[in-house]
């Protein structure tokens, strides 16, 4: 007889191993949790994150897709898919998955920041600015958002606003060489 808490214990152990950066043990723990409870979407998601962190993008995407198949309303997975596609250099699929996360009300400064950067690379300043501002709303001390917002505003010719954002970025992180 399967004891329901056993899969949760393996999942929690995987979380601790991941936190310690022992990704191989984390992967083993998540796989064991999934073996015990095959419809454990959170374990699939975290397994996908571990695979991404070791550069196994194929298994990462497969794990994320399984998590969505198990729980189609597990919208946080779209952020993770966006991250893996962006890591692979597939910026279009990264963009699409970040947009799906936002459409489904996943509010996360990192999603907005990544969207902003992707739109900035596509020279879509308006969408980049919107996303950097949303990142700042989500995380007030988001150095990268202020710095990138300053760059976009500078490109638009809004010099005073650009200066204001660069100054805020420098106050947040005075040691940075990125501003």
PDB file of C-alpha atoms in Angstrom:
ATOM      1  CA  UNK A   1       0.000   0.000   0.000  1.00  0.00           C
ATOM      2  CA  UNK A   2       1.287   3.438  -0.960  1.00  0.00           C
ATOM      3  CA  UNK A   3       1.548   5.955   1.844  1.00  0.00           C
ATOM      4  CA  UNK A   4       0.511   9.381   0.489  1.00  0.00           C
ATOM      5  CA  UNK A   5       3.025  11.360   2.531  1.00  0.00           C
ATOM      6  CA  UNK A   6       5.941   9.392   1.119  1.00  0.00           C
ATOM      7  CA  UNK A   7       5.808  11.199  -2.224  1.00  0.00           C
ATOM      8  CA  UNK A   8       5.623  14.545  -0.419  1.00  0.00           C
ATOM      9  CA  UNK A   9       8.640  13.591   1.663  1.00  0.00           C
ATOM     10  CA  UNK A  10      10.661  12.812  -1.473  1.00  0.00           C
ATOM     11  CA  UNK A  11       9.448  16.076  -3.018  1.00  0.00           C
ATOM     12  CA  UNK A  12      10.486  18.079   0.052  1.00  0.00           C
ATOM     13  CA  UNK A  13      13.842  16.300   0.091  1.00  0.00           C
ATOM     14  CA  UNK A  14      14.276  17.226  -3.567  1.00  0.00           C
ATOM     15  CA  UNK A  15      13.568  20.854  -2.695  1.00  0.00           C
ATOM     16  CA  UNK A  16      16.261  20.788  -0.009  1.00  0.00           C
ATOM     17  CA  UNK A  17      18.797  19.153  -2.329  1.00  0.00           C
ATOM     18  CA  UNK A  18      17.982  21.751  -4.989  1.00  0.00           C
ATOM     19  CA  UNK A  19      18.477  24.512  -2.436  1.00  0.00           C
ATOM     20  CA  UNK A  20      21.888  23.000  -1.566  1.00  0.00           C
ATOM     21  CA  UNK A  21      22.636  22.882  -5.342  1.00  0.00           C
ATOM     22  CA  UNK A  22      22.953  19.079  -5.305  1.00  0.00           C
ATOM     23  CA  UNK A  23      20.916  18.742  -8.476  1.00  0.00           C
ATOM     24  CA  UNK A  24      21.563  15.044  -9.091  1.00  0.00           C
ATOM     25  CA  UNK A  25      20.114  14.123  -5.686  1.00  0.00           C
ATOM     26  CA  UNK A  26      17.274  16.581  -6.235  1.00  0.00           C
ATOM     27  CA  UNK A  27      16.463  14.908  -9.572  1.00  0.00           C
ATOM     28  CA  UNK A  28      16.488  11.478  -7.924  1.00  0.00           C
ATOM     29  CA  UNK A  29      14.148  12.685  -5.176  1.00  0.00           C
ATOM     30  CA  UNK A  30      11.688  14.283  -7.594  1.00  0.00           C
ATOM     31  CA  UNK A  31      11.696  11.156  -9.772  1.00  0.00           C
ATOM     32  CA  UNK A  32      10.947   9.026  -6.707  1.00  0.00           C
ATOM     33  CA  UNK A  33       8.080  11.343  -5.725  1.00  0.00           C
ATOM     34  CA  UNK A  34       6.682  11.036  -9.272  1.00  0.00           C
ATOM     35  CA  UNK A  35       7.130   7.262  -9.246  1.00  0.00           C
ATOM     36  CA  UNK A  36       4.996   7.083  -6.085  1.00  0.00           C
ATOM     37  CA  UNK A  37       2.465   9.699  -7.259  1.00  0.00           C
ATOM     38  CA  UNK A  38       2.554   9.948 -11.067  1.00  0.00           C
ATOM     39  CA  UNK A  39       0.200  12.958 -11.195  1.00  0.00           C
ATOM     40  CA  UNK A  40       2.422  15.113  -8.940  1.00  0.00           C
ATOM     41  CA  UNK A  41       2.583  18.264 -11.093  1.00  0.00           C
ATOM     42  CA  UNK A  42       4.749  20.244  -8.669  1.00  0.00           C
ATOM     43  CA  UNK A  43       7.378  17.490  -8.635  1.00  0.00           C
ATOM     44  CA  UNK A  44       7.338  17.420 -12.468  1.00  0.00           C
ATOM     45  CA  UNK A  45       7.788  21.184 -12.526  1.00  0.00           C
ATOM     46  CA  UNK A  46      10.706  21.143 -10.098  1.00  0.00           C
ATOM     47  CA  UNK A  47      12.254  18.228 -11.978  1.00  0.00           C
ATOM     48  CA  UNK A  48      12.076  20.394 -15.104  1.00  0.00           C
ATOM     49  CA  UNK A  49      13.819  23.240 -13.292  1.00  0.00           C
ATOM     50  CA  UNK A  50      16.631  20.889 -12.228  1.00  0.00           C
ATOM     51  CA  UNK A  51      17.020  19.566 -15.759  1.00  0.00           C
ATOM     52  CA  UNK A  52      17.217  23.139 -17.028  1.00  0.00           C
ATOM     53  CA  UNK A  53      19.844  24.017 -14.444  1.00  0.00           C
ATOM     54  CA  UNK A  54      22.086  21.141 -15.603  1.00  0.00           C
ATOM     55  CA  UNK A  55      21.531  22.080 -19.260  1.00  0.00           C
ATOM     56  CA  UNK A  56      19.274  19.131 -20.151  1.00  0.00           C
ATOM     57  CA  UNK A  57      16.734  21.250 -21.995  1.00  0.00           C
ATOM     58  CA  UNK A  58      14.984  18.343 -23.728  1.00  0.00           C
ATOM     59  CA  UNK A  59      14.056  16.667 -20.428  1.00  0.00           C
ATOM     60  CA  UNK A  60      13.310  20.041 -18.885  1.00  0.00           C
ATOM     61  CA  UNK A  61      10.701  20.838 -21.542  1.00  0.00           C
ATOM     62  CA  UNK A  62       9.272  17.311 -21.289  1.00  0.00           C
ATOM     63  CA  UNK A  63       8.873  17.679 -17.507  1.00  0.00           C
ATOM     64  CA  UNK A  64       7.233  21.087 -17.825  1.00  0.00           C
ATOM     65  CA  UNK A  65       4.832  19.786 -20.479  1.00  0.00           C
ATOM     66  CA  UNK A  66       3.929  16.827 -18.247  1.00  0.00           C
ATOM     67  CA  UNK A  67       3.259  19.205 -15.363  1.00  0.00           C
ATOM     68  CA  UNK A  68       0.857  21.143 -17.620  1.00  0.00           C
ATOM     69  CA  UNK A  69      -0.755  17.921 -18.843  1.00  0.00           C
ATOM     70  CA  UNK A  70      -1.367  16.869 -15.224  1.00  0.00           C
ATOM     71  CA  UNK A  71      -2.606  20.308 -14.225  1.00  0.00           C
ATOM     72  CA  UNK A  72      -3.501  22.584 -17.164  1.00  0.00           C
ATOM     73  CA  UNK A  73      -4.071  25.460 -14.706  1.00  0.00           C
ATOM     74  CA  UNK A  74      -0.531  25.282 -13.311  1.00  0.00           C
ATOM     75  CA  UNK A  75       0.302  28.531 -15.077  1.00  0.00           C
ATOM     76  CA  UNK A  76       3.611  29.120 -13.265  1.00  0.00           C
ATOM     77  CA  UNK A  77       5.028  26.423 -15.561  1.00  0.00           C
ATOM     78  CA  UNK A  78       4.781  28.871 -18.467  1.00  0.00           C
ATOM     79  CA  UNK A  79       7.350  31.099 -16.754  1.00  0.00           C
ATOM     80  CA  UNK A  80       9.658  28.105 -16.446  1.00  0.00           C
ATOM     81  CA  UNK A  81       9.111  27.156 -20.101  1.00  0.00           C
ATOM     82  CA  UNK A  82       9.902  30.752 -21.021  1.00  0.00           C
ATOM     83  CA  UNK A  83      13.133  30.516 -19.033  1.00  0.00           C
ATOM     84  CA  UNK A  84      14.226  27.267 -20.682  1.00  0.00           C
ATOM     85  CA  UNK A  85      13.434  28.470 -24.196  1.00  0.00           C
ATOM     86  CA  UNK A  86      15.291  31.695 -23.516  1.00  0.00           C
ATOM     87  CA  UNK A  87      18.265  29.661 -22.211  1.00  0.00           C
ATOM     88  CA  UNK A  88      18.183  27.694 -25.459  1.00  0.00           C
ATOM     89  CA  UNK A  89      18.235  30.915 -27.468  1.00  0.00           C
ATOM     90  CA  UNK A  90      14.678  30.419 -28.734  1.00  0.00           C
ATOM     91  CA  UNK A  91      13.516  33.907 -27.853  1.00  0.00           C
ATOM     92  CA  UNK A  92      10.187  33.659 -29.697  1.00  0.00           C
ATOM     93  CA  UNK A  93       9.044  30.618 -27.704  1.00  0.00           C
ATOM     94  CA  UNK A  94      10.411  32.253 -24.564  1.00  0.00           C
ATOM     95  CA  UNK A  95       8.351  35.342 -25.313  1.00  0.00           C
ATOM     96  CA  UNK A  96       5.192  33.302 -26.034  1.00  0.00           C
ATOM     97  CA  UNK A  97       5.450  31.386 -22.775  1.00  0.00           C
ATOM     98  CA  UNK A  98       6.106  34.488 -20.668  1.00  0.00           C
ATOM     99  CA  UNK A  99       3.069  36.117 -22.307  1.00  0.00           C
ATOM    100  CA  UNK A 100       0.957  33.025 -21.438  1.00  0.00           C
ATOM    101  CA  UNK A 101       2.072  33.318 -17.826  1.00  0.00           C
ATOM    102  CA  UNK A 102       1.084  37.006 -17.734  1.00  0.00           C
ATOM    103  CA  UNK A 103      -2.249  36.306 -19.488  1.00  0.00           C
ATOM    104  CA  UNK A 104      -3.029  33.831 -16.734  1.00  0.00           C
ATOM    105  CA  UNK A 105      -2.348  36.357 -13.991  1.00  0.00           C
ATOM    106  CA  UNK A 106       1.053  35.065 -12.928  1.00  0.00           C
ATOM    107  CA  UNK A 107       2.565  38.272 -11.573  1.00  0.00           C
ATOM    108  CA  UNK A 108       6.284  37.912 -11.207  1.00  0.00           C
ATOM    109  CA  UNK A 109       8.979  40.559 -11.534  1.00  0.00           C
ATOM    110  CA  UNK A 110      11.280  38.095 -13.291  1.00  0.00           C
ATOM    111  CA  UNK A 111       8.695  37.401 -16.003  1.00  0.00           C
ATOM    112  CA  UNK A 112       8.193  41.104 -16.632  1.00  0.00           C
ATOM    113  CA  UNK A 113      11.953  41.684 -16.597  1.00  0.00           C
ATOM    114  CA  UNK A 114      12.574  38.877 -19.096  1.00  0.00           C
ATOM    115  CA  UNK A 115       9.735  40.054 -21.323  1.00  0.00           C
ATOM    116  CA  UNK A 116      11.134  43.565 -21.201  1.00  0.00           C
ATOM    117  CA  UNK A 117      14.574  42.349 -22.249  1.00  0.00           C
ATOM    118  CA  UNK A 118      13.144  40.265 -25.093  1.00  0.00           C
ATOM    119  CA  UNK A 119      11.087  43.194 -26.388  1.00  0.00           C
ATOM    120  CA  UNK A 120      14.112  45.455 -25.979  1.00  0.00           C
ATOM    121  CA  UNK A 121      16.139  43.099 -28.194  1.00  0.00           C
ATOM    122  CA  UNK A 122      13.335  43.256 -30.778  1.00  0.00           C
ATOM    123  CA  UNK A 123      13.514  47.079 -30.619  1.00  0.00           C
ATOM    124  CA  UNK A 124       9.946  47.234 -29.339  1.00  0.00           C
ATOM    125  CA  UNK A 125      10.575  49.993 -26.803  1.00  0.00           C
ATOM    126  CA  UNK A 126       6.925  50.525 -25.893  1.00  0.00           C
ATOM    127  CA  UNK A 127       6.373  46.910 -24.828  1.00  0.00           C
ATOM    128  CA  UNK A 128       9.803  46.806 -23.193  1.00  0.00           C
ATOM    129  CA  UNK A 129       9.018  49.948 -21.169  1.00  0.00           C
ATOM    130  CA  UNK A 130       5.632  48.571 -20.114  1.00  0.00           C
ATOM    131  CA  UNK A 131       7.203  45.325 -18.886  1.00  0.00           C
ATOM    132  CA  UNK A 132      10.092  47.022 -17.073  1.00  0.00           C
ATOM    133  CA  UNK A 133       7.567  49.255 -15.285  1.00  0.00           C
ATOM    134  CA  UNK A 134       5.535  46.181 -14.326  1.00  0.00           C
ATOM    135  CA  UNK A 135       8.708  44.523 -13.012  1.00  0.00           C
ATOM    136  CA  UNK A 136       9.297  47.585 -10.833  1.00  0.00           C
ATOM    137  CA  UNK A 137       5.701  47.451  -9.556  1.00  0.00           C
ATOM    138  CA  UNK A 138       6.263  43.807  -8.627  1.00  0.00           C
ATOM    139  CA  UNK A 139       9.696  44.372  -7.077  1.00  0.00           C
ATOM    140  CA  UNK A 140      10.476  47.953  -6.062  1.00  0.00           C
ATOM    141  CA  UNK A 141      14.244  47.413  -5.843  1.00  0.00           C
ATOM    142  CA  UNK A 142      14.668  45.710  -9.219  1.00  0.00           C
ATOM    143  CA  UNK A 143      17.987  47.199 -10.345  1.00  0.00           C
ATOM    144  CA  UNK A 144      17.884  45.581 -13.805  1.00  0.00           C
ATOM    145  CA  UNK A 145      14.404  46.920 -14.507  1.00  0.00           C
ATOM    146  CA  UNK A 146      15.376  50.504 -13.649  1.00  0.00           C
ATOM    147  CA  UNK A 147      18.602  50.246 -15.635  1.00  0.00           C
ATOM    148  CA  UNK A 148      16.914  48.765 -18.718  1.00  0.00           C
ATOM    149  CA  UNK A 149      13.998  51.179 -18.424  1.00  0.00           C
ATOM    150  CA  UNK A 150      16.533  54.011 -18.431  1.00  0.00           C
ATOM    151  CA  UNK A 151      18.068  52.623 -21.625  1.00  0.00           C
ATOM    152  CA  UNK A 152      14.673  52.360 -23.371  1.00  0.00           C
ATOM    153  CA  UNK A 153      13.667  55.862 -22.321  1.00  0.00           C
ATOM    154  CA  UNK A 154      17.033  57.154 -23.518  1.00  0.00           C
ATOM    155  CA  UNK A 155      16.428  55.524 -26.912  1.00  0.00           C
ATOM    156  CA  UNK A 156      13.031  57.268 -27.066  1.00  0.00           C
ATOM    157  CA  UNK A 157      14.668  60.611 -26.346  1.00  0.00           C
ATOM    158  CA  UNK A 158      13.132  60.916 -22.880  1.00  0.00           C
ATOM    159  CA  UNK A 159      16.451  61.989 -21.405  1.00  0.00           C
ATOM    160  CA  UNK A 160      15.255  63.293 -18.011  1.00  0.00           C
ATOM    161  CA  UNK A 161      13.204  60.153 -17.330  1.00  0.00           C
ATOM    162  CA  UNK A 162      16.143  58.013 -18.417  1.00  0.00           C
ATOM    163  CA  UNK A 163      18.437  59.877 -16.011  1.00  0.00           C
ATOM    164  CA  UNK A 164      15.926  59.433 -13.170  1.00  0.00           C
ATOM    165  CA  UNK A 165      15.815  55.671 -13.750  1.00  0.00           C
ATOM    166  CA  UNK A 166      19.592  55.344 -13.999  1.00  0.00           C
ATOM    167  CA  UNK A 167      19.948  57.257 -10.714  1.00  0.00           C
ATOM    168  CA  UNK A 168      17.468  54.936  -8.996  1.00  0.00           C
ATOM    169  CA  UNK A 169      19.320  51.914 -10.396  1.00  0.00           C
ATOM    170  CA  UNK A 170      22.608  53.268  -9.026  1.00  0.00           C
ATOM    171  CA  UNK A 171      21.043  53.871  -5.618  1.00  0.00           C
ATOM    172  CA  UNK A 172      19.864  50.260  -5.546  1.00  0.00           C
ATOM    173  CA  UNK A 173      23.213  48.884  -6.691  1.00  0.00           C
ATOM    174  CA  UNK A 174      25.974  51.496  -6.485  1.00  0.00           C
ATOM    175  CA  UNK A 175      28.691  48.933  -7.300  1.00  0.00           C
ATOM    176  CA  UNK A 176      27.234  47.883 -10.650  1.00  0.00           C
ATOM    177  CA  UNK A 177      29.118  48.447 -13.852  1.00  0.00           C
ATOM    178  CA  UNK A 178      25.989  47.814 -15.946  1.00  0.00           C
ATOM    179  CA  UNK A 179      24.325  51.239 -15.732  1.00  0.00           C
TER     180      UNK A 179
END
